[in-house]
XYZ file of N, CA and C in Angstrom:
717
model
N -10.332 37.411 -40.996
C -10.755 37.129 -41.923
C -8.916 38.042 -42.570
N -8.589 37.893 -43.860
C -7.198 38.822 -44.263
C -7.292 39.387 -44.495
N -6.849 40.706 -44.402
C -7.464 42.241 -44.673
C -7.308 42.581 -46.341
N -6.107 42.126 -47.182
C -6.754 41.857 -48.318
C -6.747 41.173 -48.944
N -7.576 40.974 -50.280
C -8.547 40.220 -51.369
C -7.749 39.286 -51.687
N -7.989 38.162 -51.567
C -7.424 37.140 -53.164
C -7.694 37.086 -54.157
N -8.967 37.843 -53.976
C -9.270 37.644 -55.452
C -10.364 39.113 -55.938
N -10.231 40.109 -57.188
C -11.617 40.463 -56.628
C -11.368 41.099 -58.607
N -13.053 41.508 -58.176
C -13.709 41.030 -59.289
C -15.150 41.931 -59.972
N -15.626 41.730 -60.987
C -16.846 41.694 -61.388
C -17.680 41.490 -61.754
N -18.795 41.133 -60.358
C -20.101 40.293 -61.152
C -21.110 40.521 -61.873
N -21.685 39.706 -62.228
C -22.168 41.074 -63.396
C -23.618 40.111 -63.838
N -24.815 40.667 -64.137
C -25.693 39.901 -64.780
C -26.153 38.566 -64.207
N -26.437 38.406 -62.865
C -26.802 37.226 -62.483
C -27.962 36.303 -62.203
N -28.229 34.922 -63.611
C -28.933 34.399 -64.281
C -29.666 33.446 -62.915
N -30.234 33.081 -61.871
C -30.783 32.843 -60.667
C -31.745 31.591 -60.428
N -31.671 30.368 -61.064
C -32.821 29.684 -61.165
C -33.124 28.500 -59.791
N -34.236 28.687 -58.888
C -34.324 28.292 -57.483
C -35.171 27.023 -57.583
N -34.630 26.067 -56.985
C -34.803 24.496 -57.098
C -35.402 24.288 -55.700
N -36.769 23.381 -56.121
C -37.008 22.777 -53.950
C -36.164 21.666 -53.872
N -35.973 21.542 -53.040
C -35.248 20.292 -53.426
C -35.554 19.521 -51.874
N -35.115 17.771 -51.739
C -35.104 17.270 -50.811
C -34.052 17.423 -49.664
N -34.197 17.701 -48.510
C -32.478 18.737 -47.483
C -32.097 17.357 -47.597
N -32.775 16.224 -46.969
C -31.656 15.068 -47.658
C -30.120 14.443 -48.786
N -31.396 14.959 -49.185
C -29.866 15.203 -50.751
C -29.110 15.640 -50.547
N -28.911 17.293 -49.600
C -28.099 18.029 -49.939
C -27.424 17.215 -48.459
N -27.274 15.852 -47.163
C -26.739 15.852 -46.316
C -25.178 15.798 -46.417
N -24.952 14.723 -47.421
C -23.619 14.500 -47.836
C -22.614 15.683 -48.351
N -23.062 16.569 -48.091
C -22.352 18.060 -48.923
C -22.208 19.250 -48.032
N -23.086 18.728 -46.349
C -22.879 19.936 -45.915
C -21.304 19.532 -45.163
N -20.582 21.086 -45.357
C -19.428 21.351 -44.445
C -19.838 20.710 -43.039
N -18.918 20.537 -42.537
C -18.705 20.626 -41.004
C -19.146 21.836 -40.053
N -19.579 21.709 -39.316
C -20.167 22.840 -38.703
C -21.123 23.693 -38.902
N -22.063 23.576 -40.324
C -22.509 24.587 -40.841
C -24.222 23.441 -40.345
N -25.149 23.793 -40.985
C -26.807 23.162 -41.561
C -26.768 23.765 -41.932
N -27.900 22.977 -43.100
C -29.077 23.371 -44.191
C -29.367 24.620 -43.106
N -29.411 26.195 -44.412
C -30.602 26.925 -44.168
C -31.658 27.173 -44.844
N -32.616 27.195 -43.970
C -34.073 26.502 -44.404
C -34.505 27.822 -45.067
N -35.153 28.716 -45.882
C -35.956 29.852 -45.878
C -37.949 28.543 -45.500
N -38.592 29.054 -44.193
C -39.603 29.414 -44.379
C -40.114 27.169 -45.017
N -38.844 26.697 -44.468
C -39.148 25.128 -43.701
C -39.183 24.128 -45.292
N -37.978 24.837 -46.028
C -38.347 24.607 -47.128
C -36.674 24.212 -47.788
N -35.963 23.215 -48.089
C -34.826 23.759 -48.705
C -34.101 24.372 -50.162
N -33.195 24.846 -50.417
C -33.343 25.755 -51.965
C -32.147 24.964 -52.158
N -31.900 24.806 -54.332
C -30.517 24.667 -54.817
C -30.511 25.900 -55.880
N -29.902 26.598 -55.861
C -29.884 27.538 -57.158
C -29.026 26.846 -58.398
N -29.085 26.988 -59.339
C -28.471 27.383 -60.336
C -28.504 28.689 -61.065
N -27.174 28.788 -60.914
C -27.093 30.639 -61.402
C -25.393 30.680 -62.685
N -26.019 31.655 -63.222
C -25.206 31.854 -64.215
C -24.682 32.833 -65.074
N -22.992 33.638 -64.616
C -23.098 34.788 -64.444
C -21.673 35.496 -65.280
N -21.563 36.504 -65.416
C -20.110 37.047 -65.684
C -19.002 37.601 -64.734
N -18.407 36.812 -65.321
C -16.885 36.825 -64.180
C -16.004 37.887 -64.680
N -16.187 39.265 -64.321
C -15.122 39.842 -65.287
C -13.818 41.232 -64.518
N -12.737 41.800 -65.253
C -11.988 41.610 -64.859
C -11.323 41.462 -63.244
N -11.460 40.419 -63.893
C -10.137 39.741 -62.335
C -9.431 39.242 -61.758
N -8.470 40.061 -60.707
C -7.759 40.323 -60.500
C -6.924 39.268 -59.450
N -6.427 38.135 -59.170
C -5.397 37.360 -58.302
C -4.461 37.954 -57.947
N -4.761 38.202 -55.747
C -3.808 38.552 -55.413
C -3.591 40.384 -56.208
N -4.076 40.574 -57.053
C -3.934 42.127 -57.439
C -3.579 41.888 -58.918
N -3.639 41.383 -58.503
C -2.323 40.485 -60.488
C -3.438 40.201 -61.110
N -3.628 40.520 -63.433
C -3.909 40.348 -63.655
C -3.839 38.985 -63.784
N -5.032 37.329 -64.757
C -4.389 36.242 -64.744
C -4.079 36.841 -66.718
N -3.403 36.528 -67.567
C -4.017 36.890 -68.942
C -4.868 35.931 -69.737
N -5.681 36.284 -69.866
C -6.669 35.879 -71.007
C -8.123 35.249 -70.099
N -7.880 34.939 -68.784
C -8.884 35.034 -67.155
C -9.349 35.851 -66.607
N -9.145 37.442 -67.763
C -9.822 38.343 -66.875
C -11.753 38.949 -67.228
N -11.616 37.906 -68.069
C -13.393 37.872 -68.068
C -14.352 36.469 -68.966
N -14.709 36.261 -68.481
C -15.643 34.904 -68.547
C -15.918 34.501 -68.128
N -17.699 33.461 -68.455
C -18.711 33.433 -68.209
C -18.819 31.913 -66.559
N -19.116 31.867 -65.547
C -19.407 30.808 -64.293
C -20.615 30.474 -64.976
N -21.104 29.184 -64.569
C -22.557 28.728 -64.285
C -22.152 27.581 -62.476
N -23.172 27.703 -61.957
C -22.670 26.864 -60.652
C -24.203 26.654 -60.540
N -23.537 25.183 -59.228
C -25.194 24.849 -58.261
C -25.039 25.048 -57.229
N -26.044 25.369 -56.535
C -24.788 25.872 -55.307
C -26.524 25.450 -54.358
N -26.502 25.881 -53.115
C -27.092 25.286 -51.778
C -26.394 26.492 -50.865
N -27.653 26.068 -49.377
C -27.423 27.470 -48.468
C -27.167 26.709 -46.645
N -26.409 27.769 -46.123
C -26.240 26.466 -44.931
C -26.065 27.476 -43.914
N -25.476 27.292 -42.985
C -25.936 28.845 -41.644
C -23.524 27.769 -41.006
N -24.016 28.620 -40.817
C -22.462 28.387 -39.191
C -23.325 27.600 -37.693
N -23.337 27.181 -37.487
C -23.891 26.554 -36.292
C -23.122 27.546 -34.877
N -22.530 27.978 -34.969
C -22.012 29.059 -33.966
C -22.602 30.096 -33.704
N -21.759 31.129 -34.879
C -22.956 31.848 -35.000
C -24.063 32.217 -35.920
N -24.615 31.445 -36.485
C -25.608 31.431 -37.506
C -24.952 32.194 -38.787
N -24.224 32.113 -39.105
C -23.475 32.832 -40.537
C -24.165 32.688 -41.463
N -25.394 33.281 -42.434
C -25.422 32.373 -43.704
C -24.323 32.549 -45.245
N -24.079 31.214 -45.734
C -22.895 31.162 -46.854
C -24.001 30.019 -47.212
N -23.047 29.922 -48.093
C -23.382 28.713 -49.435
C -22.396 27.973 -49.624
N -22.443 26.566 -50.370
C -21.764 25.406 -50.650
C -22.366 24.897 -52.009
N -21.285 25.579 -52.847
C -20.972 24.662 -54.093
C -20.596 23.670 -54.559
N -21.874 22.414 -54.876
C -22.120 21.513 -55.662
C -21.683 20.662 -57.482
N -21.243 21.885 -58.103
C -20.074 22.012 -58.714
C -20.015 23.239 -59.894
N -18.893 23.923 -60.648
C -18.774 24.712 -60.971
C -18.171 24.730 -61.828
N -18.846 25.397 -62.976
C -18.776 25.324 -64.309
C -17.390 27.045 -65.053
N -16.345 26.832 -65.558
C -15.733 27.988 -65.685
C -15.317 27.639 -67.578
N -15.353 28.602 -68.174
C -14.129 28.201 -69.252
C -12.378 27.904 -69.803
N -12.391 29.163 -68.540
C -10.647 28.514 -68.053
C -10.160 27.371 -67.173
N -8.736 26.691 -67.861
C -8.308 25.751 -66.652
C -7.834 26.032 -65.929
N -7.342 27.527 -65.317
C -6.717 28.194 -64.915
C -7.387 28.749 -63.788
N -8.433 29.421 -64.307
C -9.223 29.375 -62.889
C -10.461 28.046 -61.918
N -10.623 27.321 -63.135
C -10.638 26.248 -62.101
C -9.867 25.785 -60.777
N -8.541 25.444 -61.924
C -7.173 25.044 -61.319
C -6.798 26.133 -59.454
N -6.985 27.127 -60.038
C -6.871 27.657 -59.063
C -8.143 27.699 -57.490
N -9.236 27.685 -58.129
C -10.255 27.391 -57.101
C -10.113 25.975 -56.529
N -9.821 25.124 -57.244
C -9.243 23.396 -56.248
C -8.261 24.045 -55.552
N -7.427 24.576 -55.945
C -6.462 24.357 -55.169
C -6.441 25.067 -54.522
N -6.611 26.380 -54.424
C -6.781 26.899 -53.205
C -8.455 27.091 -52.143
N -9.507 26.547 -52.763
C -10.149 26.565 -51.961
C -11.323 25.009 -51.793
N -10.389 23.885 -52.517
C -11.166 22.913 -53.576
C -12.681 22.700 -53.331
N -13.443 23.935 -53.966
C -14.044 24.482 -54.705
C -14.804 23.639 -55.906
N -15.462 22.641 -56.132
C -15.443 21.246 -57.364
C -16.239 22.712 -58.876
N -14.983 23.144 -59.506
C -14.730 23.986 -60.255
C -13.791 22.367 -61.682
N -15.297 23.328 -62.667
C -14.631 22.281 -63.683
C -14.474 23.542 -64.864
N -13.622 22.536 -66.143
C -13.682 23.714 -66.842
C -14.561 23.371 -68.675
N -15.091 23.506 -69.173
C -16.110 23.594 -69.981
C -16.045 24.965 -71.086
N -16.170 24.233 -73.081
C -15.969 25.416 -73.359
C -17.491 25.494 -73.349
N -17.295 27.503 -72.611
C -18.699 28.770 -72.714
C -18.601 29.531 -73.819
N -20.045 30.246 -72.938
C -20.579 31.443 -74.773
C -21.739 32.298 -73.331
N -21.118 32.817 -74.237
C -23.216 34.189 -73.388
C -23.659 34.593 -74.377
N -24.615 35.463 -73.875
C -25.443 36.552 -74.685
C -26.077 37.235 -74.251
N -26.019 38.963 -73.765
C -26.845 39.189 -73.101
C -26.909 40.233 -74.035
N -28.429 40.249 -74.234
C -29.187 42.192 -74.469
C -30.216 42.681 -73.729
N -29.526 44.076 -73.525
C -30.041 44.906 -72.216
C -30.539 45.963 -73.407
N -31.488 46.183 -72.862
C -32.748 47.042 -73.556
C -32.874 48.476 -73.069
N -33.579 49.450 -73.220
C -34.079 50.675 -72.536
C -35.150 49.707 -71.895
N -36.152 49.529 -72.482
C -38.300 48.394 -71.674
C -37.037 46.776 -70.532
N -36.529 46.511 -71.994
C -35.533 44.426 -71.727
C -34.778 44.007 -70.764
N -34.540 43.289 -70.793
C -33.296 42.995 -71.165
C -33.199 40.988 -71.081
N -32.878 40.699 -71.318
C -32.458 39.155 -71.562
C -30.927 39.246 -71.598
N -30.858 37.593 -70.488
C -29.681 36.936 -70.724
C -29.513 35.240 -70.797
N -28.178 34.689 -71.786
C -28.130 33.196 -72.050
C -26.934 32.915 -71.561
N -26.745 32.864 -70.525
C -25.621 31.333 -70.978
C -25.372 29.698 -71.665
N -24.189 29.748 -72.603
C -24.385 28.396 -72.509
C -22.714 27.374 -72.209
N -23.363 26.267 -72.211
C -21.695 25.592 -71.597
C -21.265 24.016 -72.208
N -20.520 23.437 -72.680
C -20.783 22.258 -73.758
C -20.267 21.479 -72.908
N -21.237 19.801 -73.043
C -20.551 19.193 -72.349
C -21.435 17.802 -72.893
N -20.505 16.647 -73.173
C -20.300 15.685 -73.629
C -21.395 15.893 -75.673
N -20.484 16.615 -75.737
C -20.180 16.947 -77.634
C -22.261 17.686 -77.177
N -22.534 17.900 -76.458
C -24.550 19.043 -76.631
C -23.916 20.341 -75.573
N -24.563 21.794 -76.741
C -24.306 22.439 -75.585
C -25.527 22.383 -74.473
N -25.666 23.140 -74.064
C -26.544 23.560 -73.258
C -27.032 24.329 -72.138
N -27.871 24.871 -71.464
C -27.669 26.672 -71.808
C -28.890 26.734 -70.755
N -28.988 28.363 -69.857
C -29.947 28.840 -69.373
C -29.862 29.974 -69.230
N -31.254 30.704 -69.937
C -31.715 31.875 -70.257
C -32.381 32.619 -69.609
N -32.486 34.113 -69.325
C -33.887 34.699 -68.472
C -34.142 35.312 -69.303
N -35.580 36.515 -69.416
C -36.294 36.990 -70.157
C -37.032 38.411 -69.078
N -36.419 39.537 -68.967
C -36.747 40.476 -68.372
C -37.154 41.875 -68.744
N -38.618 42.494 -67.948
C -38.803 43.990 -68.416
C -38.830 44.468 -67.516
N -38.092 45.534 -67.778
C -38.249 46.939 -66.993
C -37.228 47.332 -66.347
N -36.968 48.112 -64.943
C -35.674 48.284 -64.453
C -36.246 47.228 -63.558
N -34.392 47.295 -63.047
C -34.139 46.746 -61.737
C -34.777 47.220 -60.044
N -34.671 46.133 -59.680
C -35.159 46.814 -58.309
C -34.979 46.137 -57.223
N -34.551 46.899 -56.085
C -33.564 46.754 -54.442
C -34.593 45.328 -54.628
N -33.562 44.821 -53.677
C -34.690 42.959 -52.369
C -35.614 44.050 -52.391
N -36.163 43.028 -51.197
C -37.810 43.695 -50.354
C -36.586 42.637 -49.485
N -36.516 43.576 -48.530
C -36.559 42.251 -47.559
C -36.676 41.133 -46.006
N -36.891 39.814 -46.195
C -37.659 39.482 -46.152
C -37.711 38.068 -47.790
N -37.253 38.306 -48.553
C -37.305 37.501 -49.662
C -37.262 36.860 -50.276
N -37.689 36.107 -50.857
C -37.084 34.623 -51.000
C -35.990 35.557 -52.005
N -36.489 36.105 -52.695
C -35.138 36.615 -53.500
C -33.643 36.690 -52.755
N -34.694 37.662 -51.431
C -32.787 37.829 -51.420
C -32.880 36.974 -49.703
N -33.568 35.937 -49.824
C -32.216 34.202 -49.273
C -31.619 34.211 -50.400
N -31.859 34.295 -51.821
C -30.936 33.492 -52.272
C -29.658 34.067 -53.071
N -29.971 35.312 -53.076
C -28.902 36.348 -53.285
C -27.831 37.107 -52.077
N -28.474 36.894 -50.578
C -27.538 38.104 -50.263
C -26.771 36.952 -49.086
N -25.877 36.397 -49.243
C -25.166 35.764 -48.780
C -23.687 36.058 -48.825
N -23.147 36.116 -47.702
C -21.817 37.105 -47.554
C -20.124 36.289 -47.729
N -21.116 34.885 -46.823
C -19.768 33.294 -46.612
C -20.140 32.759 -47.817
N -18.813 31.712 -47.899
C -18.759 30.147 -48.898
C -17.948 29.305 -47.857
N -18.125 28.397 -48.070
C -17.643 26.706 -47.172
C -18.067 25.930 -48.173
N -16.737 25.676 -48.370
C -16.224 24.997 -48.800
C -15.482 22.853 -47.710
N -16.046 21.870 -48.656
C -15.894 20.507 -47.522
C -14.036 20.464 -47.940
N -12.789 20.268 -47.644
C -11.374 20.321 -47.550
C -11.569 18.574 -47.394
N -10.435 18.699 -48.833
C -9.489 17.182 -48.178
C -9.708 16.423 -47.236
N -9.173 16.722 -46.775
C -9.561 15.951 -45.055
C -10.603 15.568 -44.146
N -11.810 16.642 -44.846
C -13.155 15.953 -44.529
C -13.491 17.797 -43.176
N -12.125 18.849 -43.255
C -12.676 20.103 -42.134
C -12.866 21.127 -43.637
N -13.724 22.120 -43.110
C -14.253 22.597 -43.839
C -13.525 24.144 -43.922
N -13.509 25.062 -45.498
C -13.144 26.225 -45.696
C -14.181 27.232 -44.824
N -13.851 28.454 -44.450
C -14.746 29.421 -44.674
C -14.313 30.876 -45.698
N -14.841 31.140 -46.510
C -14.309 32.275 -46.493
C -14.748 33.488 -47.094
N -15.204 34.991 -46.493
C -15.841 35.700 -46.639
C -16.239 36.406 -48.064
N -16.561 36.408 -48.599
C -17.222 37.201 -49.722
C -17.328 38.559 -49.874
N -17.261 40.558 -50.422
C -18.064 41.438 -49.545
C -18.458 41.443 -51.510
N -19.662 42.591 -50.858
C -20.277 42.848 -52.004
C -21.670 44.090 -52.149
N -21.894 44.515 -52.485
C -22.576 45.989 -52.386
C -24.755 44.834 -52.650
N -25.237 45.468 -51.710
C -26.293 44.315 -51.709
C -27.461 44.699 -54.082
N -27.428 43.884 -53.935
C -27.856 43.762 -55.718
C -29.632 44.225 -56.398
N -29.535 44.638 -56.721
C -30.973 44.848 -57.907
C -31.465 43.783 -58.574
N -32.490 43.712 -58.492
C -33.238 42.258 -59.481
C -34.166 43.020 -60.519
N -34.358 42.101 -61.067
C -35.324 41.898 -62.340
C -36.464 40.304 -61.809
N -37.297 40.337 -61.812
C -37.478 38.957 -62.046
C -38.609 38.705 -62.750
N -37.329 37.438 -63.527
C -37.807 36.579 -64.743
C -39.316 36.763 -65.506
N -39.505 37.164 -66.892
C -40.571 36.824 -66.852
C -40.820 35.571 -67.841
N -39.903 35.500 -68.415
C -39.902 33.903 -69.229
C -37.743 33.445 -68.449
N -37.658 31.594 -68.463
C -37.451 31.618 -67.889
C -37.022 30.083 -68.618
N -35.573 29.906 -69.101
C -35.611 28.372 -69.756
C -34.523 27.747 -69.768
N -34.565 26.613 -69.450
C -33.303 26.293 -68.683
C -33.199 24.723 -69.542
N -32.865 24.059 -70.596
C -32.417 23.537 -71.301
C -30.618 22.837 -70.577
N -31.008 21.738 -69.651
C -29.406 21.660 -69.820
C -29.397 19.546 -69.184
N -28.503 19.386 -69.504
C -28.290 16.821 -69.153
C -28.747 17.075 -67.655
N -29.881 17.234 -67.145
C -29.449 17.273 -65.064
C -28.765 16.042 -64.888
N -29.518 15.071 -65.423
C -28.775 13.331 -64.870
C -26.860 13.489 -64.941
N -26.911 13.677 -66.650
C -25.008 13.532 -66.587
C -25.142 14.630 -65.716
N -25.396 15.427 -65.582
C -24.532 17.029 -64.969
C -23.894 16.454 -63.789
N -25.244 16.672 -62.554
C -25.166 16.573 -61.583
C -25.417 14.982 -60.920
N -26.208 14.180 -61.729
C -26.534 13.274 -61.625
C -27.852 12.213 -60.667
N -28.146 11.711 -60.832
C -29.304 11.274 -60.745
C -30.051 11.905 -58.946
N -28.972 11.862 -57.910
C -29.619 12.068 -57.340
C -30.876 13.876 -57.375
N -29.879 14.152 -57.875
C -30.164 15.929 -58.018
C -31.186 15.751 -59.260
N -30.767 15.173 -59.989
C -31.656 15.153 -61.334
C -33.382 14.838 -61.380
N -34.468 14.670 -60.399
C -35.699 14.759 -60.155
C -36.112 16.118 -59.664
N -34.954 16.407 -59.289
C -36.012 17.351 -58.858
C -35.319 19.581 -59.299
N -34.629 18.796 -59.756
C -34.025 19.817 -61.659
C -34.325 19.641 -62.093
N -34.775 18.787 -63.018
C -35.657 18.569 -64.245
C -37.271 18.675 -63.333
N -37.736 19.186 -62.553
C -38.929 20.522 -62.298
C -39.104 21.724 -62.680
N -40.408 21.933 -62.417
C -40.612 23.815 -62.610
C -40.260 24.274 -61.694
N -39.089 25.161 -62.269
C -38.109 26.079 -60.800
C -39.246 26.880 -60.165
N -39.013 26.999 -58.929
C -39.709 27.444 -58.142
C -39.928 28.836 -58.080
N -38.879 30.350 -58.204
C -38.697 31.306 -59.268
C -36.934 31.307 -59.744
N -37.743 32.061 -59.890
C -35.543 32.905 -61.264
C -35.483 34.425 -61.555
N -34.860 34.396 -61.330
C -34.765 36.090 -61.046
C -33.486 36.546 -61.409
N -33.251 37.616 -61.905
C -31.447 38.454 -62.486
C -31.341 38.926 -62.120
N -29.769 39.325 -60.957
C -29.028 40.147 -60.032
C -28.712 41.351 -61.798
N -28.915 42.166 -61.085
C -27.174 43.181 -61.388
C -26.067 43.149 -61.315
N -25.443 42.705 -59.908
C -24.303 42.286 -59.454
C -23.822 43.763 -59.019
N -22.734 43.283 -58.789
C -21.930 44.761 -58.584
C -20.087 43.953 -58.217
N -19.358 45.167 -58.163
C -17.805 44.448 -57.847
C -17.193 43.905 -56.636
N -17.105 42.815 -56.653
C -16.448 41.611 -55.681
C -15.499 41.777 -55.098
N -16.043 40.987 -53.686
C -14.115 41.160 -53.149
C -13.969 38.970 -52.385
N -13.124 38.460 -52.865
C -13.162 37.388 -51.576
C -12.069 36.697 -51.119
N -12.229 36.375 -50.181
C -11.037 36.743 -49.187
C -10.325 35.162 -48.674
N -8.685 34.903 -48.725
C -8.420 34.456 -48.219
C -9.391 33.238 -47.482
N -8.888 31.979 -47.644
C -10.503 31.356 -46.088
C -9.371 30.378 -45.085
N -10.172 30.560 -44.144
C -9.883 29.737 -43.062
C -10.066 28.983 -42.615
N -9.880 27.746 -41.594
C -10.003 27.054 -41.339
C -11.101 27.431 -39.993
N -12.161 26.062 -39.934
C -13.345 25.572 -39.224
C -13.352 24.910 -37.903
N -13.600 25.944 -37.001
C -13.155 24.854 -36.374
C -14.749 24.367 -35.511
N -13.924 22.578 -35.210
C -15.690 22.965 -34.818
C -15.569 21.718 -33.908
N -15.622 22.039 -32.221
C -15.543 21.477 -30.817
C -16.753 20.658 -30.654
């Protein structure tokens, strides 16, 4: 991978809401050279909202595009030849058209730009986060409330499976696969005591995903986040 990062930023307060899904639903979205990564024989998708802060592209800030919200729907894969564990994004929402353009242009990621806002309330004994976006004239939201202090991830836990991924894979316009590295320290997490999801799943993600996303989440937690480096992608050779 490239020595110099393509993007540097801080990812903070990652609300991760996880749903079990029929793996056959994900088959059309699997990049060549990868396969679905299962946890205890089950496939998952995650609805993730977080803050993108202090963003630099190739070492330079983009005016008015340094701090913003993102909400994405993603699932988990592993590379066939070496078992690298990574994520594939189904849809990513940001409030800035410039960020959406760059992600589509350089990674062919499924970014869209919509009006967004957030509310983060961090106190000594609790924290609450809420991410909202406007879609078809209505505000959608995901929100978590947590108590106490964040704690390290437990090895082998569901939370570790969802959050500890350091590679991204995206299907390219010609059907090939781009692999890119994401570098960050392990995150501490809060387990959510209250999870509130108010999203028009069918309109936003389609009728195939809606039956699973409209069910009660399998789990939810809040990750503290950290500095992040994202490197330039490279094509995956499929032999």
